[in-house]
Short mmCIF file of C-alpha atoms in Angstrom, two decimals:
data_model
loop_
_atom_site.label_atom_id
_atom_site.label_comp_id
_atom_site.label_asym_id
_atom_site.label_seq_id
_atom_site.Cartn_x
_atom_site.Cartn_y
_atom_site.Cartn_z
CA UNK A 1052 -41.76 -12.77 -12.61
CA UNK A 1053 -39.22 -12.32 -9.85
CA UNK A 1054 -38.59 -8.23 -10.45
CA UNK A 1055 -34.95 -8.02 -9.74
CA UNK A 1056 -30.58 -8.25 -11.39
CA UNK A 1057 -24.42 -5.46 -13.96
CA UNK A 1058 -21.80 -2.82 -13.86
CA UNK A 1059 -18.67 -1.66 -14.95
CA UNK A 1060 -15.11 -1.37 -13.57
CA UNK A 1061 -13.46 1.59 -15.05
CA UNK A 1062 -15.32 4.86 -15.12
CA UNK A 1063 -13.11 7.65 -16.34
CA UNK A 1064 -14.49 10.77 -15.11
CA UNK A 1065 -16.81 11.02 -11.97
CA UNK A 1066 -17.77 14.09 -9.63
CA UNK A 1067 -19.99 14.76 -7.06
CA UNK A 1068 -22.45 16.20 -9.07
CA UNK A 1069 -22.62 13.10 -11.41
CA UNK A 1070 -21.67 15.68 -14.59
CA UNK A 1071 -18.69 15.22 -16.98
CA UNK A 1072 -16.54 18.08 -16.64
CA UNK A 1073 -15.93 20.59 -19.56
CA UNK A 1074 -11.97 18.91 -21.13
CA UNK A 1075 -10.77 22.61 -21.05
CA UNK A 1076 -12.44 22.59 -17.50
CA UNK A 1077 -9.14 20.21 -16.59
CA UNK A 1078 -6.06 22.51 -16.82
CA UNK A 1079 -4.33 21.35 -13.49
CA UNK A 1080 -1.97 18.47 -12.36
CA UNK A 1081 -2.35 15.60 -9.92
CA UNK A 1082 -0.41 12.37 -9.14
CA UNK A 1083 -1.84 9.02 -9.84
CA UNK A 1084 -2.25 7.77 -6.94
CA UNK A 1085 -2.54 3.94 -7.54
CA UNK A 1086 -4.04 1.37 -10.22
CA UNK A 1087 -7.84 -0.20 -9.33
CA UNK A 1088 -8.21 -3.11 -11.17
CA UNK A 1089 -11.70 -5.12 -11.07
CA UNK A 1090 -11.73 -8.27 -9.62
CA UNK A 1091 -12.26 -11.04 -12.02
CA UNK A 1092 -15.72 -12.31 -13.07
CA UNK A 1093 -16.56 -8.94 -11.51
CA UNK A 1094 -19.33 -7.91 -13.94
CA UNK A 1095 -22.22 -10.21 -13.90
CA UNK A 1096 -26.24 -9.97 -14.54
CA UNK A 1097 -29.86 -11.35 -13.36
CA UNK A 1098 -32.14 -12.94 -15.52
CA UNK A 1099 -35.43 -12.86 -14.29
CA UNK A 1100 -38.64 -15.14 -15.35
CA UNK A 1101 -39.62 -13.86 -18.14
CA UNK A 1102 -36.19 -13.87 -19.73
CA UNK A 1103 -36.81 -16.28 -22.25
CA UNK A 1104 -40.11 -14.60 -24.09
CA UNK A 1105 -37.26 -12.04 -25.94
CA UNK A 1106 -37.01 -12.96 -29.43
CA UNK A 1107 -33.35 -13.02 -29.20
CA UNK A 1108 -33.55 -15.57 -26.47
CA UNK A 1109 -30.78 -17.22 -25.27
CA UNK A 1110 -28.42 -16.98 -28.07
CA UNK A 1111 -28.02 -14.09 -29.52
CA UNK A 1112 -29.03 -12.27 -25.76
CA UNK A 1113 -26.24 -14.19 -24.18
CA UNK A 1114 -23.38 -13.97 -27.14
CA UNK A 1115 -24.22 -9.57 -26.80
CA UNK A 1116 -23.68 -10.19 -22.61
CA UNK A 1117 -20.19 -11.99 -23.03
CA UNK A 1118 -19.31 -10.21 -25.60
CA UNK A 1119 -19.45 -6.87 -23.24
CA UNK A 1120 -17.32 -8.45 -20.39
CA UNK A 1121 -20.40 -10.11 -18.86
CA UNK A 1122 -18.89 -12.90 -17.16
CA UNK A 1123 -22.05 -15.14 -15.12
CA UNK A 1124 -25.77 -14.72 -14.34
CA UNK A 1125 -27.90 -15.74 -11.44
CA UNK A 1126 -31.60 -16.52 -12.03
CA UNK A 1127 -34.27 -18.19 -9.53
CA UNK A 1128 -33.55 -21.71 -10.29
CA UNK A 1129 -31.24 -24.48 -8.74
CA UNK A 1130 -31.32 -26.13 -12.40
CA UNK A 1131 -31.06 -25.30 -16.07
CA UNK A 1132 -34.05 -22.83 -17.12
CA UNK A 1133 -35.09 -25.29 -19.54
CA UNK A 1134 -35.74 -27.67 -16.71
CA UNK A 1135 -37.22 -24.66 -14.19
CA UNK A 1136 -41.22 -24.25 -14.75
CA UNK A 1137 -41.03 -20.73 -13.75
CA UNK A 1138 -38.93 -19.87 -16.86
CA UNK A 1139 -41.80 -21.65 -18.91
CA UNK A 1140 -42.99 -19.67 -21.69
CA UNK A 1141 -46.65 -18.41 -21.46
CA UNK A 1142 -47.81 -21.77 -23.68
CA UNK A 1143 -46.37 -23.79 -20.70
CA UNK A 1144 -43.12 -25.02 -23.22
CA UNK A 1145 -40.22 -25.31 -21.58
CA UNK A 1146 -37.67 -22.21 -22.04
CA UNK A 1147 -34.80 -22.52 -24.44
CA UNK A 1148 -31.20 -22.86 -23.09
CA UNK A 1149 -27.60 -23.35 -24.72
CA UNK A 1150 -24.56 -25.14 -23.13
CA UNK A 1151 -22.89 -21.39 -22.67
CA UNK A 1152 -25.63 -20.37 -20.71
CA UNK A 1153 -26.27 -22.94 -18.77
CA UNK A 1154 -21.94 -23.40 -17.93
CA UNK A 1155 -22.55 -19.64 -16.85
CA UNK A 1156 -25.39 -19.99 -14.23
CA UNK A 1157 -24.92 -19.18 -10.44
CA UNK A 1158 -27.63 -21.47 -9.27
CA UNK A 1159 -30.15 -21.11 -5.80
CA UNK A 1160 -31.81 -22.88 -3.44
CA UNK A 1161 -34.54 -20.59 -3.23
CA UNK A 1162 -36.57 -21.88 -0.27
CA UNK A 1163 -37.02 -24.56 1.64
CA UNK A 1164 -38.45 -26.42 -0.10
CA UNK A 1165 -35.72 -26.48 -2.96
CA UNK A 1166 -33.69 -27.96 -0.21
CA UNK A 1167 -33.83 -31.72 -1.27
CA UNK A 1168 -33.06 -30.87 -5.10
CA UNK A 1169 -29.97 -28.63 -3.97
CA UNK A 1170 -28.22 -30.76 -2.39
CA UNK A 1171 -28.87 -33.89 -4.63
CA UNK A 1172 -26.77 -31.48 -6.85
CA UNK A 1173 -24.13 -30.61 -4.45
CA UNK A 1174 -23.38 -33.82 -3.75
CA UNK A 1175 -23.42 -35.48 -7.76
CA UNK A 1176 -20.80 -35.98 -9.77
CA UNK A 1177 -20.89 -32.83 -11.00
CA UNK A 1178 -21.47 -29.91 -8.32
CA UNK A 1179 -21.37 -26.41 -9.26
CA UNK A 1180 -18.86 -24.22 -7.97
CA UNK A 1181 -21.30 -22.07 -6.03
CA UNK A 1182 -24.86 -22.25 -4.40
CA UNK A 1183 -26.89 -19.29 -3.03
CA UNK A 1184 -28.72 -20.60 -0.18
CA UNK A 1185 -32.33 -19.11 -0.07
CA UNK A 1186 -33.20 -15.33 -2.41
CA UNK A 1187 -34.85 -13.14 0.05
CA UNK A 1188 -36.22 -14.84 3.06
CA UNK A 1189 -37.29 -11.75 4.57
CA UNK A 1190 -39.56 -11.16 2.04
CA UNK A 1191 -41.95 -12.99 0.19
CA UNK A 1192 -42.05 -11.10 -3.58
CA UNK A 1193 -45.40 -11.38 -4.93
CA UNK A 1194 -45.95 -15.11 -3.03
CA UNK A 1195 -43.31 -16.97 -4.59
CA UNK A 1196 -40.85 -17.82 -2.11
CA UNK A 1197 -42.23 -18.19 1.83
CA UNK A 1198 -41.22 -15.68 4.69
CA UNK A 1199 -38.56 -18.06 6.82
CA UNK A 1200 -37.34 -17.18 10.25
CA UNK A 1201 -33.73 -16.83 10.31
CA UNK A 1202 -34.26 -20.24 13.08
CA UNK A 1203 -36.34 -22.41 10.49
CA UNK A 1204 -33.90 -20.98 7.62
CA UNK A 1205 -30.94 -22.43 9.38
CA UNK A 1206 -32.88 -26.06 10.39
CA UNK A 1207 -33.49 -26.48 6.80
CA UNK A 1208 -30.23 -25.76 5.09
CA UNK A 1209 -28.75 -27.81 7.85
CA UNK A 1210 -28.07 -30.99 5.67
CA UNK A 1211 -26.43 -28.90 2.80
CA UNK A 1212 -23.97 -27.38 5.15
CA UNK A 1213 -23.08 -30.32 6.89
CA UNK A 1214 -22.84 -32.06 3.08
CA UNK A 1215 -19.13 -33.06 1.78
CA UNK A 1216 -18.98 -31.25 -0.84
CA UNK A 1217 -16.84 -28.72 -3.27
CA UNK A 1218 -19.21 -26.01 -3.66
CA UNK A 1219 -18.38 -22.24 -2.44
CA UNK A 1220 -22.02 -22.00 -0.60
CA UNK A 1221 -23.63 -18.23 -0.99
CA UNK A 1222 -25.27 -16.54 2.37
CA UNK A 1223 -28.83 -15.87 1.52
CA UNK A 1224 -29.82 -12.67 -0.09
CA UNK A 1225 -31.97 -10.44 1.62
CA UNK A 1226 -34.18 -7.82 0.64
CA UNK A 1227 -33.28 -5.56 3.56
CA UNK A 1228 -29.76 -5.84 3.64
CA UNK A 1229 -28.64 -4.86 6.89
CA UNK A 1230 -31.24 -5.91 9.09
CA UNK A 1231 -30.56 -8.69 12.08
CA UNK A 1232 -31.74 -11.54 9.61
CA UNK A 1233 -28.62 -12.58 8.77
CA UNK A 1234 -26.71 -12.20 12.37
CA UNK A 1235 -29.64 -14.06 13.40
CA UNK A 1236 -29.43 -16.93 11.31
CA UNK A 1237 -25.85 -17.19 11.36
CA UNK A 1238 -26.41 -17.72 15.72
CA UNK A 1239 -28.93 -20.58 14.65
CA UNK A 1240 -26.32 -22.24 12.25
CA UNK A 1241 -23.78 -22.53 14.74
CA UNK A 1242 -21.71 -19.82 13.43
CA UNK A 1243 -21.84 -21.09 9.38
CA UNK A 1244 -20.91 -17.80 7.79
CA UNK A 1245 -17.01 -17.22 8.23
CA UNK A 1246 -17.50 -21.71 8.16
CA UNK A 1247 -19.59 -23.03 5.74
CA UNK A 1248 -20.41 -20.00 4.51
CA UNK A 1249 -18.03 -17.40 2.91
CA UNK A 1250 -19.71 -15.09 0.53
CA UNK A 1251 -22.03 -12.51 2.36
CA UNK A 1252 -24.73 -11.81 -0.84
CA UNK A 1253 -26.92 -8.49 -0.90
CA UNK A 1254 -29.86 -7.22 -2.91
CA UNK A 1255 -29.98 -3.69 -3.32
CA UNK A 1256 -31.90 -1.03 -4.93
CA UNK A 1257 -31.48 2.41 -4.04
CA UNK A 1258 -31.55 5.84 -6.86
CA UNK A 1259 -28.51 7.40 -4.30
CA UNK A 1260 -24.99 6.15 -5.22
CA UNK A 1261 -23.39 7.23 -1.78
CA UNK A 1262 -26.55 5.12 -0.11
CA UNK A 1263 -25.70 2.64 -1.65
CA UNK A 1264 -22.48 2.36 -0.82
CA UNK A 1265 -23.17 3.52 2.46
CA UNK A 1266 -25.14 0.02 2.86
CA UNK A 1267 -22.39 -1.93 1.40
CA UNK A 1268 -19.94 0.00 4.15
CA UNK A 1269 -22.25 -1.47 6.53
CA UNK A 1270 -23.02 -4.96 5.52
CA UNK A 1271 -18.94 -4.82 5.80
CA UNK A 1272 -18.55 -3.82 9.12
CA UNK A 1273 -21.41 -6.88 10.15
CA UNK A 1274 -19.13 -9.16 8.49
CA UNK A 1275 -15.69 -7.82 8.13
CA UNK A 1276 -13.67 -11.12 7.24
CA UNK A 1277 -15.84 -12.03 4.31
CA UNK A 1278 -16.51 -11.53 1.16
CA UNK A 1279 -19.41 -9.52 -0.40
CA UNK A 1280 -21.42 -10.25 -4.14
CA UNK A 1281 -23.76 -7.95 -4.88
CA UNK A 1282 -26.53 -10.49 -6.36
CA UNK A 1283 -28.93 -7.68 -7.43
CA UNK A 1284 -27.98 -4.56 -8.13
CA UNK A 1285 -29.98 -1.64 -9.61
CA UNK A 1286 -31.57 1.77 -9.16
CA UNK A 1287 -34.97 0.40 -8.49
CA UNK A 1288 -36.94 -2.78 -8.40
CA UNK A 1289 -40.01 -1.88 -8.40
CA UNK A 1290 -42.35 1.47 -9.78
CA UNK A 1291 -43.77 1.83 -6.10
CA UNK A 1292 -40.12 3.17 -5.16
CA UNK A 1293 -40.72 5.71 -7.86
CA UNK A 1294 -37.10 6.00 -9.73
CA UNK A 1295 -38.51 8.03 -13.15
CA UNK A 1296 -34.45 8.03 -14.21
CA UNK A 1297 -34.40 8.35 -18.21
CA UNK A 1298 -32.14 5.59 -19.95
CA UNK A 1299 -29.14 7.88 -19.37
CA UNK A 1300 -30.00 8.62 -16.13
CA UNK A 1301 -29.28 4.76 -15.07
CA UNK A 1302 -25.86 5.12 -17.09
CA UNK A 1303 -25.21 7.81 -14.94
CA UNK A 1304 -25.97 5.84 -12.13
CA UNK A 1305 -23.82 3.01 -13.47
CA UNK A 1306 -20.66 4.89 -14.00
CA UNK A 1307 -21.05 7.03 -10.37
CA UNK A 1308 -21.69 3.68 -8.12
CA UNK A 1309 -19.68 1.22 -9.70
CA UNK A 1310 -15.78 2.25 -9.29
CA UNK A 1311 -17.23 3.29 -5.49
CA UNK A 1312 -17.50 -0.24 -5.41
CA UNK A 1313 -14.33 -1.79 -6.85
CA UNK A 1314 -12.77 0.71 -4.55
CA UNK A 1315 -13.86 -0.56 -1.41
CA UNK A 1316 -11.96 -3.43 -2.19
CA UNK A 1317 -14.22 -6.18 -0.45
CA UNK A 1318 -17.12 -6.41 -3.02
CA UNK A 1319 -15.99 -9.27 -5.70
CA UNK A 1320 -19.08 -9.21 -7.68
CA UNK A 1321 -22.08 -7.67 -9.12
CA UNK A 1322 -24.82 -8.62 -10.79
CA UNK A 1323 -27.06 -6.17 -12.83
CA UNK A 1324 -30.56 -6.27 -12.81
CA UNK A 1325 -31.69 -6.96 -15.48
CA UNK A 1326 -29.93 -8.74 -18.38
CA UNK A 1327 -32.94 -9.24 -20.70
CA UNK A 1328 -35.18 -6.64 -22.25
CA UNK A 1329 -37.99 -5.66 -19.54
CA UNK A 1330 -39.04 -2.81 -18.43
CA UNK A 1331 -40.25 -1.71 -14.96
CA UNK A 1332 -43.14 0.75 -16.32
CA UNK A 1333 -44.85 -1.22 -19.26
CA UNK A 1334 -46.69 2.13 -20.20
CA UNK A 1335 -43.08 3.92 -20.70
CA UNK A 1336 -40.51 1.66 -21.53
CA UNK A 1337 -38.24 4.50 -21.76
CA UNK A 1338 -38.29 4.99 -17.62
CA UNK A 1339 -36.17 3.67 -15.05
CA UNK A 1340 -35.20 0.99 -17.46
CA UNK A 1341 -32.46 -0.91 -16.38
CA UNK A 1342 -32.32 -3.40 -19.42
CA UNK A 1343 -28.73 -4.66 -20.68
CA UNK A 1344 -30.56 -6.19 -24.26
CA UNK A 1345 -33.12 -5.07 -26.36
CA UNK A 1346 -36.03 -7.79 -26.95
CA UNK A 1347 -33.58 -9.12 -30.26
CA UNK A 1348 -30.90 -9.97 -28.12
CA UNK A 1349 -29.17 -6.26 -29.38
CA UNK A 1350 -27.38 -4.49 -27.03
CA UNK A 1351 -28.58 -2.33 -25.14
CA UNK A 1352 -27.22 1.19 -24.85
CA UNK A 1353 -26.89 0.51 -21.10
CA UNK A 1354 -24.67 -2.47 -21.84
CA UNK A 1355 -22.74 -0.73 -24.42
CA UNK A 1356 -21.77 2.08 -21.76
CA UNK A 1357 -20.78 -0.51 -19.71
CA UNK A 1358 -18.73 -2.81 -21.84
CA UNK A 1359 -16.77 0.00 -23.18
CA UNK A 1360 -15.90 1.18 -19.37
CA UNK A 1361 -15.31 -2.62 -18.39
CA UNK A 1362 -12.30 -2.67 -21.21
CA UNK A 1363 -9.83 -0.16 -18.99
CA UNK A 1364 -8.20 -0.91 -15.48
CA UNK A 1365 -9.35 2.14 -13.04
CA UNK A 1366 -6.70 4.41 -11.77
CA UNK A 1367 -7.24 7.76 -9.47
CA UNK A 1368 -5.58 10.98 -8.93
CA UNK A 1369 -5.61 12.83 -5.86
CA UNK A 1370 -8.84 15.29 -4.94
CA UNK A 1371 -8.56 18.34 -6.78
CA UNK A 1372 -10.65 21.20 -6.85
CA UNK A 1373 -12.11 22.89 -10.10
CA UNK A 1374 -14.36 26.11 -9.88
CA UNK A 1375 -15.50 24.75 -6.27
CA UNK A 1376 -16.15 21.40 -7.04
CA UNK A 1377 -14.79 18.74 -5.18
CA UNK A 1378 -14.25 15.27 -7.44
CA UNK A 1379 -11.96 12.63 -8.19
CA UNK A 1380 -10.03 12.21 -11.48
CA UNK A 1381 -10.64 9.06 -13.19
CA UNK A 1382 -8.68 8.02 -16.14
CA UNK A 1383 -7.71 5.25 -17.79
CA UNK A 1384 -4.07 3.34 -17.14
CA UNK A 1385 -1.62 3.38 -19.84
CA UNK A 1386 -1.43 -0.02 -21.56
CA UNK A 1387 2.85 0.55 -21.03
CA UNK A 1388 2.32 1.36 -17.57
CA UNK A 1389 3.25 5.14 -17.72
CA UNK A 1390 2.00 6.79 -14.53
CA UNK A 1391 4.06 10.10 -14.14
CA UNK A 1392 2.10 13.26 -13.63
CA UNK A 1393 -0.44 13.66 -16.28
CA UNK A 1394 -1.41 17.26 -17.75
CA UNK A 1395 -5.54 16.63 -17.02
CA UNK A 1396 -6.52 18.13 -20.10
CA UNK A 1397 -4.84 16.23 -22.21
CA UNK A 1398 -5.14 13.15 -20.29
CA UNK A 1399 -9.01 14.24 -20.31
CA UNK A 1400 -9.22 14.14 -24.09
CA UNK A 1401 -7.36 10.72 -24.18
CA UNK A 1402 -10.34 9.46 -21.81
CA UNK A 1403 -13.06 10.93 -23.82
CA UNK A 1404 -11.32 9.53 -27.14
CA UNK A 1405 -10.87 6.19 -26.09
CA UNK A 1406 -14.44 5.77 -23.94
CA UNK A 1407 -15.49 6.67 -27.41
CA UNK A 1408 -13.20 4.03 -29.38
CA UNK A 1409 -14.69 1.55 -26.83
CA UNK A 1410 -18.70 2.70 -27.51
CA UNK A 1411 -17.60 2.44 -31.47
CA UNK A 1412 -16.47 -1.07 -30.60
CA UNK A 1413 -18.94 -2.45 -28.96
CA UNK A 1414 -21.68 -1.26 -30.85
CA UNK A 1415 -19.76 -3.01 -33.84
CA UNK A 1416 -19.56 -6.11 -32.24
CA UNK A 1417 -22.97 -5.73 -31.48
CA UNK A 1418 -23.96 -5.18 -35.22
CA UNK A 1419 -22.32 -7.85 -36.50
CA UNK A 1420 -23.44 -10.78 -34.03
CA UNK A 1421 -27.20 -9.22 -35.56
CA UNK A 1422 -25.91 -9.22 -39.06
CA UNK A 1423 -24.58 -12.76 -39.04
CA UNK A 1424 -27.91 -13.71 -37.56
CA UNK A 1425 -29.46 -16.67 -39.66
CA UNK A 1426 -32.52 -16.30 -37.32
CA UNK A 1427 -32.61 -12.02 -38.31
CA UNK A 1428 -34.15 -10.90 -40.95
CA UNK A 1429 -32.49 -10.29 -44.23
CA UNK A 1430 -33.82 -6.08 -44.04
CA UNK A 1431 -32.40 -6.22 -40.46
CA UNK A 1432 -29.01 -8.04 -41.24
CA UNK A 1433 -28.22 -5.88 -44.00
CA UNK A 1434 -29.09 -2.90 -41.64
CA UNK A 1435 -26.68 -4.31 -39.35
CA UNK A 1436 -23.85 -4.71 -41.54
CA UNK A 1437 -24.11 -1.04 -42.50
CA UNK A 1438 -24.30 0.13 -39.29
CA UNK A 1439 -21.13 -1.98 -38.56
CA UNK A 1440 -18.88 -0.30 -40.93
CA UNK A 1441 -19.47 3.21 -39.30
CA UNK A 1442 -19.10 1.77 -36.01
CA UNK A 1443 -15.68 0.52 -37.37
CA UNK A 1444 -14.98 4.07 -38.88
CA UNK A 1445 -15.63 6.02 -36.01
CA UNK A 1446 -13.63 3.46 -33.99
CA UNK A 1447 -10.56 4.00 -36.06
CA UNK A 1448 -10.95 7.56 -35.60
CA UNK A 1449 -11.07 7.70 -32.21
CA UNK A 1450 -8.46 5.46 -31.62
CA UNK A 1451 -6.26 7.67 -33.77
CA UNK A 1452 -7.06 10.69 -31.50
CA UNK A 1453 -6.45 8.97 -28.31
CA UNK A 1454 -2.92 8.07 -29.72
CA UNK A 1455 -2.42 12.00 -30.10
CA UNK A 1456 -3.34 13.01 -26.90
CA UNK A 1457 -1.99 9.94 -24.83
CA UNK A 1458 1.31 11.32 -26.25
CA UNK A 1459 0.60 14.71 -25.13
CA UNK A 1460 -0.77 13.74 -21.69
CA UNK A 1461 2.97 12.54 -21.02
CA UNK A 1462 4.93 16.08 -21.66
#
C-alpha cells in the first residue's frame, strides 16, 4: 500500500487554542474585513492501494466523495485502477472502476520507469489535463518507487517535457518538502519549473497546523511565481510519527489548517489523505484515523465535517480579543451579500445553526445514497431511510434558527 492522501474551505470559528468559543463568549463587534472564497476544484482526496478491498468500492465510495464537494483524486497510477496491478485485489482480479471515477483521476508518472507509458498518454488522442511527474523521489516508501537523483530525475522526464502536448505537467512530490531536491532538479532540467512545469506539488504530514503552514510559507518563497497543490495532506502518514489524535481530533485539525490555507492565497488544491476506509493503527481503528468513508462507501464523520464547511464562502473579521485570547472570527457570508458590522453573538449562533443545517444535510444525503443501495442490505437500507428522515428534521430545524439569528446578526 502506498500510506498517504481532503479539506474544507469555510471554517466558521477558529482560535489559537483550536476550541470553539462559548456563543455568549462573543458579545463584541468587528468589521468584516473581506470575503475568502476557495478556489475551484479546491477540495480533493488520495486513494491509496488498497482502496478497492472496501465493500462500497468505487460506487457508492465515490457518489458519498462528490456528493461532499470532493471534486478529483490522485492515486499511484498513470492509468485507470482497473488497469494498475497495484490496485489488484488480494485474489490478483483486477480492481473495479466506473467512468466517474476514472474522468476524476489526477494521474502519475511515478518513476522512471513509468516514463514510456506516460507519455504514450500525453501524446494520444486523448491526454489528460494534468500529469504529476514522479511521487516522492526522495524517498523510496516501503521499496516501491526507486530513490532518483534530482540529475537522473530530470534525464528521464526529459522526453515528456520536451513532448507537444496539452497537459498542465505536475512538479514531483516530495516527501521532504523543502529540501534542495527540487531546486536541484529544476538546475538539471534547464530551468522546467516556471517552463514546462507550473504546479509546485507537496506531501505533507505534520500534527501542528502553524507547521504546516509554516512549510507551505516556505515552499512559496522557493518558488514564488507558481502555483502550489497540496497532493497529500494529513496529520500523519505513518504510526512511527506517533499522531494518537481521536477522530475529532483530525476534525479539529481539518477546520484549524485548512482556511490557513485558502488564505495564503497561492495553494489551489488539496488532497486529503485518505479517501477510503483505512486506518493507520489496525489494532485501534479509532486513532489518528484520517478516513473520509467508512468500509460501505458511508460517509465518514470526517467527510461530513468537511462537506458541511465546504458549502459556505469564508469571510474574516478583524483580531479581537476575548478573556485574553487572541483569534480570528470566522463566519459564514450572507447569501445577499450583507457585510455591515455584525453583533458576534448573534452572528455566532447563525454559524453554529447553519454548520449544523449543513452536518443534518449531509448526513441525509449520505443516508439515502445507502438506502437506495440495490447492493445494501434490505436491514441496512431500511435503517438508512429512517435515519434520513431525522437528518431531514433536524435540518429543517436548524435552518429555521439560522433564519432567526441571521436577522438578528444585522441590527
Amino acid at each position: 500500500m502506498f500510506s498517504h492522501t481532503f479539506i474544507f474551505c469555510s471554517l466558521l470559528l477558529a482560535s489559537t487554542s483550536h476550541a470553539w468559543p462559548s456563543r455568549h463568549a462573543l458579545s463584541k463587534k468587528s468589521e468584516v474585513a473581506r470575503g475568502i472564497q476557495c478556489p475551484p476544484n479546491f477540495l480533493n482526496t488520495v486513494f491509496n492501494t488498497d482502496a478497492p478491498q472496501n465493500a462500497g468500492w468505487p460506487a457508492t465510495t465515490w457518489s458519498n466523495l462528490q456528493g461532499n464537494q470532493i471534486s478529483n483524486w490522485i492515486g499511484f497510477a498513470v492509468n485507470s485502477i482497473s488497469q494498475t496491478a497495484t490496485y489488484n485485489l488480494p485474489s490478483g482480479a483486477s480492481a473495479s472502476s466506473i467512468p466517474a471515477l476514472d474522468a476524476a483521476q489526477i494521474k502519475i508518472c511515478m518513476d522512471p520507469t513509468w516514463v514510456t507509458n506516460a507519455l504514450s498518454l500525453i501524446t494520444s488522442g486523448s491526454p489528460p489535463q494534468y500529469l504529476e511527474l514522479f511521487n516522492e523521489p526522495d524517498f523510496s516508501y516501503m521499496g516501491f518507487t526507486p530513490l532518483t537523483s534530482p540529475q537522473d530525475a530530470a534525464a528521464a522526464l526529459a522526453p515528456i517535457l520536451g513532448a507537444t502536448t496539452t497537459t498542465q505537467f505536475i512538479s514531483p512530490a516530495l516527501a521532504f518538502t523543502n529540501s534542495d531536491w527540487l531546486t536541484q532538479f529544476n538546475t538539471a532540467c534547464g530551468g522546467c519549473i516556471g517552463n514546462q512545469i507550473n504546479i509546485v506539488s507537496a506531501h505533507i504530514y505534520n500534527t501542528s497546523p502553524d507547521t504546516v503552514i509554516s512549510m507551505i510559507q516556505q515552499l512559496h518563497s522557493t518558488w514564488p511565481n507558481q502555483r502550489i497543490w497540496i497532493t497529500e495532506l494529513a496529520p500523519s502518514s505513518d504510526p512511527s510519527q506517533g499522531c494518537t489524535f481521536a477522530q475529532q481530533d483530525v476534525i479539529n485539525w481539518m477546520q484549524t489548517l485548512i482556511p490557513q490555507i485558502v488564505n495564503l492565497g497561492y495553494v489551489d488544491r488539496v488532497f486529503w489523505n485518505h479517501g477510503e476506509s483505512n486506518s493507520l493503527y489496525p489494532g485501534n481503528s479509532g486513532l489518528c484515523n484520517p478516513s473520509l468513508t467508512n468500509d460501505d462507501g458511508s460517509a465518514s464523520a470526517v467527510l461530513q465535517a468537511y462537506g458541511a464547511m465546504s458549502m459556505f464562502r469564508m469571510s474574516y473579521k478583524t483580531r479581537v480579543g476575548f478573556t485574553g485570547l487572541s483569534m480570528f472570527m470566522y463566519t459564514s457570508m450572507f447569501d445577499d451579500g450583507y457585510t455591515e458590522t455584525l453583533t458576534e453573538s448573534n452572528a455566532a449562533n447563525y454559524v453554529g445553526d447553519t454548520v449544523q443545517q449543513g452536518l443534518s444535510g449531509a448526513s441525509k444525503e449520505a443516508n439515502k445514497s445507502v438506502a437506495k443501495d440495490s447492493d445494501a442490505s434490505v436491514g441496512t437500507r431500511a435503517s438508512a431511510a429512517k435515519d434520513a428522515v431525522g437528518d431531514k428534521m433536524d435540518e429543517t430545524s436548524s435552518s429555521a434558527s439560522a433564519s432567526v439569528n441571521k436577522e438578528a446578526a444585522k441590527h
